[in-house]
Tab-separated table of N, CA and C in Angstrom:
chain	number	residue	atom	x	y	z
V	161	MET	N	-11.659	13.687	7.176
V	161	MET	CA	-11.835	12.612	8.120
V	161	MET	C	-12.925	12.975	9.117
V	162	SER	N	-13.813	12.019	9.383
V	162	SER	CA	-14.865	12.263	10.366
V	162	SER	C	-14.344	11.971	11.764
V	163	LYS	N	-15.074	12.396	12.750
V	163	LYS	CA	-14.684	12.131	14.137
V	163	LYS	C	-15.159	10.760	14.586
V	164	ASN	N	-15.936	10.086	13.765
V	164	ASN	CA	-16.487	8.784	14.119
V	164	ASN	C	-15.652	7.666	13.516
V	165	ILE	N	-14.504	7.416	14.122
V	165	ILE	CA	-13.630	6.337	13.681
V	165	ILE	C	-14.042	5.083	14.435
V	166	ASP	N	-14.308	4.017	13.701
V	166	ASP	CA	-14.631	2.736	14.317
V	166	ASP	C	-13.387	1.867	14.326
V	167	ILE	N	-13.163	1.171	15.436
V	167	ILE	CA	-12.064	0.227	15.547
V	167	ILE	C	-12.693	-1.162	15.529
V	168	LEU	N	-12.328	-1.934	14.524
V	168	LEU	CA	-12.931	-3.249	14.292
V	168	LEU	C	-11.844	-4.288	14.047
V	169	ILE	N	-12.218	-5.548	14.149
V	169	ILE	CA	-11.292	-6.621	13.796
V	169	ILE	C	-11.360	-6.813	12.286
V	170	ALA	N	-10.198	-6.859	11.664
V	170	ALA	CA	-10.109	-6.983	10.207
V	170	ALA	C	-10.435	-8.407	9.763
V	171	ASN	N	-10.808	-8.505	8.484
V	171	ASN	CA	-11.045	-9.816	7.870
V	171	ASN	C	-10.342	-9.863	6.521
V	172	ALA	N	-10.457	-10.990	5.839
V	172	ALA	CA	-9.736	-11.208	4.578
V	172	ALA	C	-10.033	-10.134	3.537
V	173	ASP	N	-11.225	-9.572	3.539
V	173	ASP	CA	-11.584	-8.537	2.560
V	173	ASP	C	-10.801	-7.235	2.774
V	174	ASP	N	-10.190	-7.080	3.940
V	174	ASP	CA	-9.464	-5.856	4.281
V	174	ASP	C	-7.982	-5.919	3.927
V	175	ALA	N	-7.510	-7.064	3.471
V	175	ALA	CA	-6.070	-7.292	3.308
V	175	ALA	C	-5.389	-6.249	2.418
V	176	GLU	N	-5.965	-5.904	1.288
V	176	GLU	CA	-5.308	-4.964	0.368
V	176	GLU	C	-5.188	-3.564	0.971
V	177	ASP	N	-6.234	-3.094	1.621
V	177	ASP	CA	-6.178	-1.762	2.232
V	177	ASP	C	-5.166	-1.728	3.376
V	178	ILE	N	-5.130	-2.783	4.170
V	178	ILE	CA	-4.171	-2.841	5.269
V	178	ILE	C	-2.752	-2.949	4.726
V	179	ALA	N	-2.564	-3.732	3.668
V	179	ALA	CA	-1.231	-3.857	3.060
V	179	ALA	C	-0.740	-2.513	2.529
V	180	ARG	N	-1.632	-1.704	2.005
V	180	ARG	CA	-1.259	-0.365	1.520
V	180	ARG	C	-0.719	0.481	2.668
V	181	LEU	N	-1.381	0.420	3.809
V	181	LEU	CA	-0.915	1.175	4.979
V	181	LEU	C	0.360	0.564	5.559
V	182	SER	N	0.440	-0.753	5.557
V	182	SER	CA	1.642	-1.435	6.031
V	182	SER	C	2.845	-1.048	5.169
V	183	TYR	N	2.611	-0.892	3.886
V	183	TYR	CA	3.674	-0.456	2.975
V	183	TYR	C	4.180	0.947	3.361
V	184	GLN	N	3.264	1.842	3.730
V	184	GLN	CA	3.676	3.181	4.180
V	184	GLN	C	4.615	3.082	5.379
V	185	VAL	N	4.247	2.249	6.348
V	185	VAL	CA	5.074	2.072	7.545
V	185	VAL	C	6.417	1.452	7.148
V	186	GLY	N	6.371	0.444	6.297
V	186	GLY	CA	7.600	-0.207	5.853
V	186	GLY	C	8.523	0.738	5.115
V	187	LYS	N	7.961	1.562	4.251
V	187	LYS	CA	8.781	2.507	3.480
V	187	LYS	C	9.454	3.524	4.396
V	188	MET	N	8.748	3.951	5.431
V	188	MET	CA	9.351	4.865	6.400
V	188	MET	C	10.593	4.217	7.017
V	189	HIS	N	10.491	2.940	7.352
V	189	HIS	CA	11.631	2.222	7.927
V	189	HIS	C	12.726	2.003	6.881
V	190	ASP	N	12.333	1.633	5.678
V	190	ASP	CA	13.306	1.429	4.591
V	190	ASP	C	14.111	2.701	4.349
V	191	ASP	N	13.422	3.835	4.311
V	191	ASP	CA	14.089	5.116	4.039
V	191	ASP	C	14.995	5.546	5.196
V	192	ALA	N	14.564	5.286	6.426
V	192	ALA	CA	15.335	5.713	7.593
V	192	ALA	C	16.557	4.834	7.831
V	193	LEU	N	16.448	3.544	7.479
V	193	LEU	CA	17.537	2.597	7.750
V	193	LEU	C	17.875	1.768	6.512
V	194	PRO	N	18.378	2.414	5.455
V	194	PRO	CA	18.638	1.675	4.213
V	194	PRO	C	19.745	0.631	4.336
V	195	ASP	N	20.605	0.756	5.346
V	195	ASP	CA	21.643	-0.260	5.534
V	195	ASP	C	21.135	-1.434	6.380
V	196	TYR	N	19.888	-1.380	6.799
V	196	TYR	CA	19.289	-2.448	7.612
V	196	TYR	C	18.162	-3.165	6.866
V	197	PHE	N	17.293	-2.390	6.206
V	197	PHE	CA	16.130	-2.951	5.528
V	197	PHE	C	16.310	-2.986	4.018
V	198	ARG	N	15.921	-4.095	3.401
V	198	ARG	CA	15.743	-4.144	1.964
V	198	ARG	C	14.347	-3.588	1.681
V	199	PRO	N	14.196	-2.768	0.657
V	199	PRO	CA	12.841	-2.280	0.340
V	199	PRO	C	11.887	-3.456	0.109
V	200	THR	N	10.746	-3.382	0.741
V	200	THR	CA	9.750	-4.451	0.643
V	200	THR	C	8.610	-3.979	-0.242
V	201	PRO	N	8.353	-4.692	-1.344
V	201	PRO	CA	7.257	-4.270	-2.231
V	201	PRO	C	5.890	-4.452	-1.570
V	202	GLU	N	4.936	-3.692	-2.058
V	202	GLU	CA	3.590	-3.757	-1.486
V	202	GLU	C	3.012	-5.168	-1.576
V	203	GLU	N	3.380	-5.921	-2.611
V	203	GLU	CA	2.883	-7.296	-2.765
V	203	GLU	C	3.330	-8.175	-1.595
V	204	GLU	N	4.535	-7.935	-1.084
V	204	GLU	CA	5.031	-8.698	0.062
V	204	GLU	C	4.266	-8.320	1.325
V	205	HIS	N	3.943	-7.048	1.476
V	205	HIS	CA	3.118	-6.630	2.612
V	205	HIS	C	1.760	-7.321	2.529
V	206	LEU	N	1.206	-7.424	1.329
V	206	LEU	CA	-0.086	-8.095	1.159
V	206	LEU	C	0.015	-9.562	1.561
V	207	ARG	N	1.076	-10.232	1.157
V	207	ARG	CA	1.250	-11.652	1.504
V	207	ARG	C	1.335	-11.820	3.023
V	208	ILE	N	2.089	-10.947	3.676
V	208	ILE	CA	2.242	-11.022	5.134
V	208	ILE	C	0.893	-10.806	5.822
V	209	ILE	N	0.153	-9.790	5.393
V	209	ILE	CA	-1.156	-9.505	5.996
V	209	ILE	C	-2.115	-10.672	5.763
V	210	GLN	N	-2.146	-11.207	4.557
V	210	GLN	CA	-3.030	-12.341	4.274
V	210	GLN	C	-2.698	-13.530	5.173
V	211	ASN	N	-1.415	-13.800	5.371
V	211	ASN	CA	-1.017	-14.910	6.244
V	211	ASN	C	-1.403	-14.649	7.695
V	212	MET	N	-1.241	-13.403	8.146
V	212	MET	CA	-1.628	-13.091	9.528
V	212	MET	C	-3.128	-13.236	9.736
V	213	LEU	N	-3.901	-12.870	8.735
V	213	LEU	CA	-5.357	-12.998	8.853
V	213	LEU	C	-5.793	-14.455	8.970
V	214	LYS	N	-4.961	-15.380	8.533
V	214	LYS	CA	-5.259	-16.816	8.628
V	214	LYS	C	-4.706	-17.445	9.907
V	215	ASP	N	-3.837	-16.736	10.608
V	215	ASP	CA	-3.147	-17.260	11.782
V	215	ASP	C	-4.050	-17.182	13.017
V	216	GLU	N	-4.282	-18.300	13.665
V	216	GLU	CA	-5.169	-18.310	14.840
V	216	GLU	C	-4.565	-17.591	16.048
V	217	ASN	N	-3.271	-17.324	16.020
V	217	ASN	CA	-2.614	-16.591	17.109
V	217	ASN	C	-2.448	-15.107	16.792
V	218	ALA	N	-3.053	-14.653	15.721
V	218	ALA	CA	-2.928	-13.255	15.312
V	218	ALA	C	-4.306	-12.605	15.265
V	219	VAL	N	-4.301	-11.307	15.487
V	219	VAL	CA	-5.511	-10.511	15.300
V	219	VAL	C	-5.059	-9.185	14.701
V	220	ILE	N	-5.822	-8.715	13.729
V	220	ILE	CA	-5.531	-7.425	13.113
V	220	ILE	C	-6.727	-6.511	13.337
V	221	PHE	N	-6.444	-5.359	13.913
V	221	PHE	CA	-7.471	-4.339	14.090
V	221	PHE	C	-7.373	-3.353	12.934
V	222	LYS	N	-8.511	-2.766	12.599
V	222	LYS	CA	-8.546	-1.721	11.577
V	222	LYS	C	-9.290	-0.523	12.132
V	223	ALA	N	-8.813	0.666	11.770
V	223	ALA	CA	-9.518	1.907	12.082
V	223	ALA	C	-10.253	2.290	10.803
V	224	VAL	N	-11.548	2.517	10.919
V	224	VAL	CA	-12.380	2.776	9.751
V	224	VAL	C	-13.065	4.128	9.889
V	225	ASP	N	-12.902	4.941	8.854
V	225	ASP	CA	-13.563	6.244	8.757
V	225	ASP	C	-14.559	6.127	7.609
V	226	GLY	N	-15.844	5.973	7.939
V	226	GLY	CA	-16.848	5.724	6.900
V	226	GLY	C	-16.628	4.335	6.322
V	227	ASP	N	-16.220	4.296	5.057
V	227	ASP	CA	-15.930	3.003	4.437
V	227	ASP	C	-14.436	2.850	4.116
V	228	LYS	N	-13.602	3.750	4.673
V	228	LYS	CA	-12.173	3.740	4.359
V	228	LYS	C	-11.347	3.308	5.568
V	229	ILE	N	-10.471	2.321	5.347
V	229	ILE	CA	-9.550	1.906	6.397
V	229	ILE	C	-8.428	2.935	6.465
V	230	CYS	N	-8.244	3.515	7.642
V	230	CYS	CA	-7.248	4.577	7.790
V	230	CYS	C	-6.163	4.222	8.810
V	231	GLY	N	-6.240	3.038	9.389
V	231	GLY	CA	-5.229	2.594	10.332
V	231	GLY	C	-5.340	1.100	10.558
V	232	PHE	N	-4.273	0.510	11.097
V	232	PHE	CA	-4.264	-0.928	11.366
V	232	PHE	C	-3.301	-1.235	12.502
V	233	MET	N	-3.510	-2.375	13.132
V	233	MET	CA	-2.589	-2.887	14.147
V	233	MET	C	-2.598	-4.410	14.057
V	234	CYS	N	-1.417	-4.986	13.840
V	234	CYS	CA	-1.263	-6.435	13.778
V	234	CYS	C	-0.683	-6.924	15.100
V	235	LEU	N	-1.372	-7.849	15.731
V	235	LEU	CA	-0.947	-8.400	17.013
V	235	LEU	C	-0.744	-9.904	16.912
V	236	LEU	N	0.299	-10.401	17.546
V	236	LEU	CA	0.522	-11.830	17.689
V	236	LEU	C	0.398	-12.153	19.173
V	237	ILE	N	-0.404	-13.147	19.499
V	237	ILE	CA	-0.607	-13.527	20.896
V	237	ILE	C	0.203	-14.787	21.163
V	238	GLN	N	1.029	-14.714	22.215
V	238	GLN	CA	1.955	-15.800	22.517
V	238	GLN	C	1.765	-16.285	23.945
V	239	GLU	N	1.949	-17.579	24.122
V	239	GLU	CA	2.014	-18.162	25.460
V	239	GLU	C	3.488	-18.255	25.807
V	240	LYS	N	3.879	-17.675	26.924
V	240	LYS	CA	5.265	-17.761	27.382
V	240	LYS	C	5.332	-18.765	28.529
V	241	SER	N	6.398	-19.491	28.555
V	241	SER	CA	6.632	-20.388	29.678
V	241	SER	C	6.726	-19.562	30.946
V	242	ARG	N	6.215	-20.042	32.024
V	242	ARG	CA	6.280	-19.324	33.301
V	242	ARG	C	7.720	-19.217	33.804
V	243	ASN	N	8.627	-20.052	33.307
V	243	ASN	CA	10.013	-20.023	33.775
V	243	ASN	C	10.662	-18.687	33.446
V	244	GLY	N	10.846	-17.873	34.454
V	244	GLY	CA	11.546	-16.604	34.281
V	244	GLY	C	10.664	-15.429	33.907
V	245	PHE	N	9.406	-15.654	33.533
V	245	PHE	CA	8.516	-14.561	33.132
V	245	PHE	C	7.334	-14.461	34.094
V	246	VAL	N	6.950	-13.260	34.413
V	246	VAL	CA	5.795	-13.038	35.281
V	246	VAL	C	4.501	-13.304	34.515
V	247	HIS	N	4.438	-12.844	33.279
V	247	HIS	CA	3.208	-12.955	32.484
V	247	HIS	C	3.307	-14.122	31.507
V	248	SER	N	2.266	-14.957	31.476
V	248	SER	CA	2.324	-16.138	30.617
V	248	SER	C	1.634	-15.942	29.265
V	249	LYS	N	0.744	-14.981	29.146
V	249	LYS	CA	0.057	-14.735	27.876
V	249	LYS	C	0.326	-13.289	27.480
V	250	VAL	N	1.059	-13.107	26.381
V	250	VAL	CA	1.542	-11.792	25.977
V	250	VAL	C	1.171	-11.544	24.517
V	251	ALA	N	0.779	-10.314	24.217
V	251	ALA	CA	0.543	-9.900	22.832
V	251	ALA	C	1.744	-9.090	22.380
V	252	TYR	N	2.135	-9.306	21.139
V	252	TYR	CA	3.248	-8.568	20.550
V	252	TYR	C	2.699	-7.735	19.400
V	253	ILE	N	2.903	-6.414	19.450
V	253	ILE	CA	2.480	-5.559	18.334
V	253	ILE	C	3.514	-5.740	17.231
V	254	TYR	N	3.122	-6.429	16.190
V	254	TYR	CA	4.003	-6.758	15.081
V	254	TYR	C	4.124	-5.594	14.103
V	255	ASN	N	3.020	-4.907	13.855
V	255	ASN	CA	3.005	-3.777	12.927
V	255	ASN	C	1.808	-2.899	13.291
V	256	PHE	N	1.975	-1.590	13.107
V	256	PHE	CA	0.948	-0.650	13.554
V	256	PHE	C	1.146	0.633	12.768
V	257	GLY	N	0.080	1.164	12.215
V	257	GLY	CA	0.216	2.421	11.504
V	257	GLY	C	-1.111	3.083	11.208
V	258	VAL	N	-1.024	4.378	11.014
V	258	VAL	CA	-2.154	5.202	10.599
V	258	VAL	C	-1.740	5.866	9.296
V	259	ASP	N	-2.675	6.024	8.382
V	259	ASP	CA	-2.394	6.652	7.094
V	259	ASP	C	-1.599	7.937	7.320
V	260	GLU	N	-0.496	8.065	6.597
V	260	GLU	CA	0.417	9.199	6.811
V	260	GLU	C	-0.254	10.559	6.616
V	261	LYS	N	-1.346	10.607	5.881
V	261	LYS	CA	-2.037	11.871	5.637
V	261	LYS	C	-2.829	12.359	6.847
V	262	ILE	N	-3.105	11.466	7.794
V	262	ILE	CA	-3.978	11.848	8.912
V	262	ILE	C	-3.402	11.434	10.268
V	263	ARG	N	-2.093	11.344	10.365
V	263	ARG	CA	-1.474	11.009	11.653
V	263	ARG	C	-1.624	12.173	12.624
V	264	SER	N	-1.503	11.874	13.899
V	264	SER	CA	-1.565	12.849	15.005
V	264	SER	C	-2.973	13.381	15.258
V	265	LEU	N	-3.987	12.629	14.872
V	265	LEU	CA	-5.371	13.037	15.124
V	265	LEU	C	-6.048	12.175	16.187
V	266	GLY	N	-5.268	11.297	16.851
V	266	GLY	CA	-5.818	10.461	17.913
V	266	GLY	C	-6.267	9.079	17.486
V	267	ILE	N	-6.134	8.759	16.213
V	267	ILE	CA	-6.589	7.452	15.723
V	267	ILE	C	-5.741	6.332	16.307
V	268	GLY	N	-4.429	6.508	16.340
V	268	GLY	CA	-3.546	5.485	16.897
V	268	GLY	C	-3.842	5.219	18.362
V	269	GLY	N	-4.059	6.279	19.125
V	269	GLY	CA	-4.380	6.118	20.544
V	269	GLY	C	-5.687	5.374	20.750
V	270	LYS	N	-6.668	5.708	19.930
V	270	LYS	CA	-7.968	5.025	20.031
V	270	LYS	C	-7.801	3.548	19.684
V	271	MET	N	-7.027	3.260	18.655
V	271	MET	CA	-6.814	1.869	18.257
V	271	MET	C	-6.070	1.102	19.355
V	272	LEU	N	-5.052	1.724	19.926
V	272	LEU	CA	-4.281	1.082	20.989
V	272	LEU	C	-5.180	0.784	22.191
V	273	HIS	N	-6.010	1.742	22.590
V	273	HIS	CA	-6.919	1.556	23.723
V	273	HIS	C	-7.895	0.404	23.465
V	274	GLU	N	-8.488	0.369	22.272
V	274	GLU	CA	-9.435	-0.695	21.927
V	274	GLU	C	-8.743	-2.061	21.910
V	275	ALA	N	-7.537	-2.109	21.350
V	275	ALA	CA	-6.793	-3.372	21.299
V	275	ALA	C	-6.465	-3.857	22.709
V	276	GLU	N	-6.030	-2.943	23.582
V	276	GLU	CA	-5.706	-3.321	24.956
V	276	GLU	C	-6.946	-3.862	25.679
V	277	SER	N	-8.098	-3.252	25.468
V	277	SER	CA	-9.339	-3.742	26.083
V	277	SER	C	-9.666	-5.145	25.585
V	278	PHE	N	-9.563	-5.352	24.292
V	278	PHE	CA	-9.808	-6.670	23.693
V	278	PHE	C	-8.853	-7.706	24.289
V	279	LEU	N	-7.584	-7.349	24.400
V	279	LEU	CA	-6.584	-8.285	24.911
V	279	LEU	C	-6.863	-8.632	26.375
V	280	ARG	N	-7.188	-7.634	27.197
V	280	ARG	CA	-7.534	-7.897	28.609
V	280	ARG	C	-8.696	-8.878	28.699
V	281	GLU	N	-9.732	-8.625	27.882
V	281	GLU	CA	-10.920	-9.489	27.889
V	281	GLU	C	-10.596	-10.910	27.447
V	282	ASN	N	-9.491	-11.087	26.737
V	282	ASN	CA	-9.106	-12.408	26.241
V	282	ASN	C	-7.913	-12.995	27.005
V	283	GLY	N	-7.704	-12.515	28.219
V	283	GLY	CA	-6.723	-13.111	29.110
V	283	GLY	C	-5.273	-12.775	28.839
V	284	VAL	N	-5.031	-11.789	27.987
V	284	VAL	CA	-3.649	-11.372	27.728
V	284	VAL	C	-3.215	-10.468	28.871
V	285	GLU	N	-2.013	-10.723	29.390
V	285	GLU	CA	-1.543	-10.033	30.588
V	285	GLU	C	-0.607	-8.865	30.305
V	286	ALA	N	0.008	-8.829	29.127
V	286	ALA	CA	0.964	-7.770	28.811
V	286	ALA	C	1.042	-7.593	27.295
V	287	VAL	N	1.487	-6.414	26.876
V	287	VAL	CA	1.704	-6.113	25.458
V	287	VAL	C	3.164	-5.691	25.299
V	288	GLU	N	3.819	-6.244	24.283
V	288	GLU	CA	5.205	-5.905	23.996
V	288	GLU	C	5.330	-5.473	22.540
V	289	LEU	N	6.386	-4.731	22.233
V	289	LEU	CA	6.647	-4.301	20.874
V	289	LEU	C	8.072	-3.815	20.765
V	290	SER	N	8.512	-3.608	19.549
V	290	SER	CA	9.828	-3.024	19.282
V	290	SER	C	9.638	-1.745	18.494
V	291	VAL	N	10.478	-0.756	18.781
V	291	VAL	CA	10.476	0.503	18.040
V	291	VAL	C	11.928	0.834	17.712
V	292	PHE	N	12.192	1.207	16.477
V	292	PHE	CA	13.534	1.625	16.094
V	292	PHE	C	13.802	3.024	16.629
V	293	MET	N	15.031	3.259	17.033
V	293	MET	CA	15.397	4.510	17.691
V	293	MET	C	15.172	5.753	16.820
V	294	PHE	N	15.222	5.618	15.501
V	294	PHE	CA	14.977	6.786	14.652
V	294	PHE	C	13.548	7.298	14.805
V	295	ASN	N	12.638	6.424	15.236
V	295	ASN	CA	11.217	6.744	15.254
V	295	ASN	C	10.823	7.383	16.596
V	296	GLN	N	11.312	8.595	16.806
V	296	GLN	CA	11.059	9.312	18.052
V	296	GLN	C	9.572	9.586	18.264
V	297	ARG	N	8.846	9.742	17.175
V	297	ARG	CA	7.406	9.983	17.272
V	297	ARG	C	6.705	8.776	17.899
V	298	ALA	N	7.084	7.583	17.458
V	298	ALA	CA	6.489	6.363	18.018
V	298	ALA	C	6.916	6.171	19.466
V	299	LEU	N	8.184	6.421	19.761
V	299	LEU	CA	8.656	6.287	21.139
V	299	LEU	C	7.865	7.201	22.081
V	300	ALA	N	7.627	8.431	21.665
V	300	ALA	CA	6.850	9.369	22.480
V	300	ALA	C	5.403	8.904	22.621
V	301	PHE	N	4.827	8.387	21.535
V	301	PHE	CA	3.448	7.881	21.549
V	301	PHE	C	3.302	6.770	22.578
V	302	TYR	N	4.198	5.801	22.532
V	302	TYR	CA	4.094	4.673	23.460
V	302	TYR	C	4.345	5.112	24.897
V	303	ALA	N	5.312	5.984	25.114
V	303	ALA	CA	5.570	6.484	26.473
V	303	ALA	C	4.326	7.187	27.016
V	304	LYS	N	3.699	7.997	26.186
V	304	LYS	CA	2.476	8.714	26.585
V	304	LYS	C	1.358	7.736	26.958
V	305	ASN	N	1.387	6.547	26.355
V	305	ASN	CA	0.348	5.548	26.595
V	305	ASN	C	0.762	4.491	27.622
V	306	GLY	N	1.810	4.781	28.412
V	306	GLY	CA	2.158	3.935	29.540
V	306	GLY	C	3.143	2.810	29.267
V	307	TYR	N	3.754	2.788	28.094
V	307	TYR	CA	4.731	1.741	27.778
V	307	TYR	C	6.105	2.175	28.270
V	308	ARG	N	6.923	1.204	28.667
V	308	ARG	CA	8.259	1.497	29.162
V	308	ARG	C	9.289	0.670	28.390
V	309	THR	N	10.502	1.160	28.363
V	309	THR	CA	11.591	0.470	27.688
V	309	THR	C	12.068	-0.684	28.562
V	310	LEU	N	12.145	-1.885	27.955
V	310	LEU	CA	12.621	-3.058	28.676
V	310	LEU	C	14.046	-3.439	28.288
V	311	GLU	N	14.385	-3.235	27.028
V	311	GLU	CA	15.720	-3.596	26.565
V	311	GLU	C	16.072	-2.746	25.354
V	312	ILE	N	17.333	-2.708	25.044
V	312	ILE	CA	17.798	-2.015	23.847
V	312	ILE	C	18.640	-3.002	23.059
V	313	ASN	N	18.341	-3.161	21.788
V	313	ASN	CA	19.115	-4.022	20.905
V	313	ASN	C	20.139	-3.174	20.179
V	314	LEU	N	21.327	-3.698	20.015
V	314	LEU	CA	22.411	-2.986	19.360
V	314	LEU	C	22.860	-3.745	18.115
V	315	GLN	N	23.450	-3.003	17.173
V	315	GLN	CA	23.951	-3.616	15.946
V	315	GLN	C	25.202	-2.885	15.488
V	316	LYS	N	26.106	-3.652	14.909
V	316	LYS	CA	27.288	-3.090	14.256
V	316	LYS	C	27.394	-3.758	12.896
V	317	ILE	N	27.506	-2.951	11.827
V	317	ILE	CA	27.655	-3.480	10.481
V	317	ILE	C	29.128	-3.798	10.263
V	318	LEU	N	29.416	-5.011	9.869
V	318	LEU	CA	30.806	-5.425	9.597
V	318	LEU	C	30.999	-5.547	8.097
V	319	LYS	N	31.552	-4.497	7.501
V	319	LYS	CA	31.785	-4.504	6.054
V	319	LYS	C	33.249	-4.451	5.771
């Protein structure tokens, strides 16, 4: 991997490479929580990415090393009613990952910083996301980057 990682907005031609990385993230979740997630085939990740690339309220960033996509971040931008919320325009990180072979090299942080700059420039006031509790690495990453816990969701399986 080179040190010159470019963070760019993805387009339709990037869908397959991003879906491959999205599958890695999905499989990590499938393996960690098999009683919660059904395994999602790579074809389904491709369909989701293709649909997001067509959505006017979505933006997908890609981290590129030379000609290879090595990371991605899918964002959904939402308008919230002012009733009860301080911020009216919020981005939600729907999916985010770096190729498992090159994690912990700063690519995720660079992508997050670039995405936050883009969002600020486009009038987004806050960024929200969900992280599963098993993913301590992600929780530490977000805490290091200034994110705080707002709520905790609970579940009980009734079998």
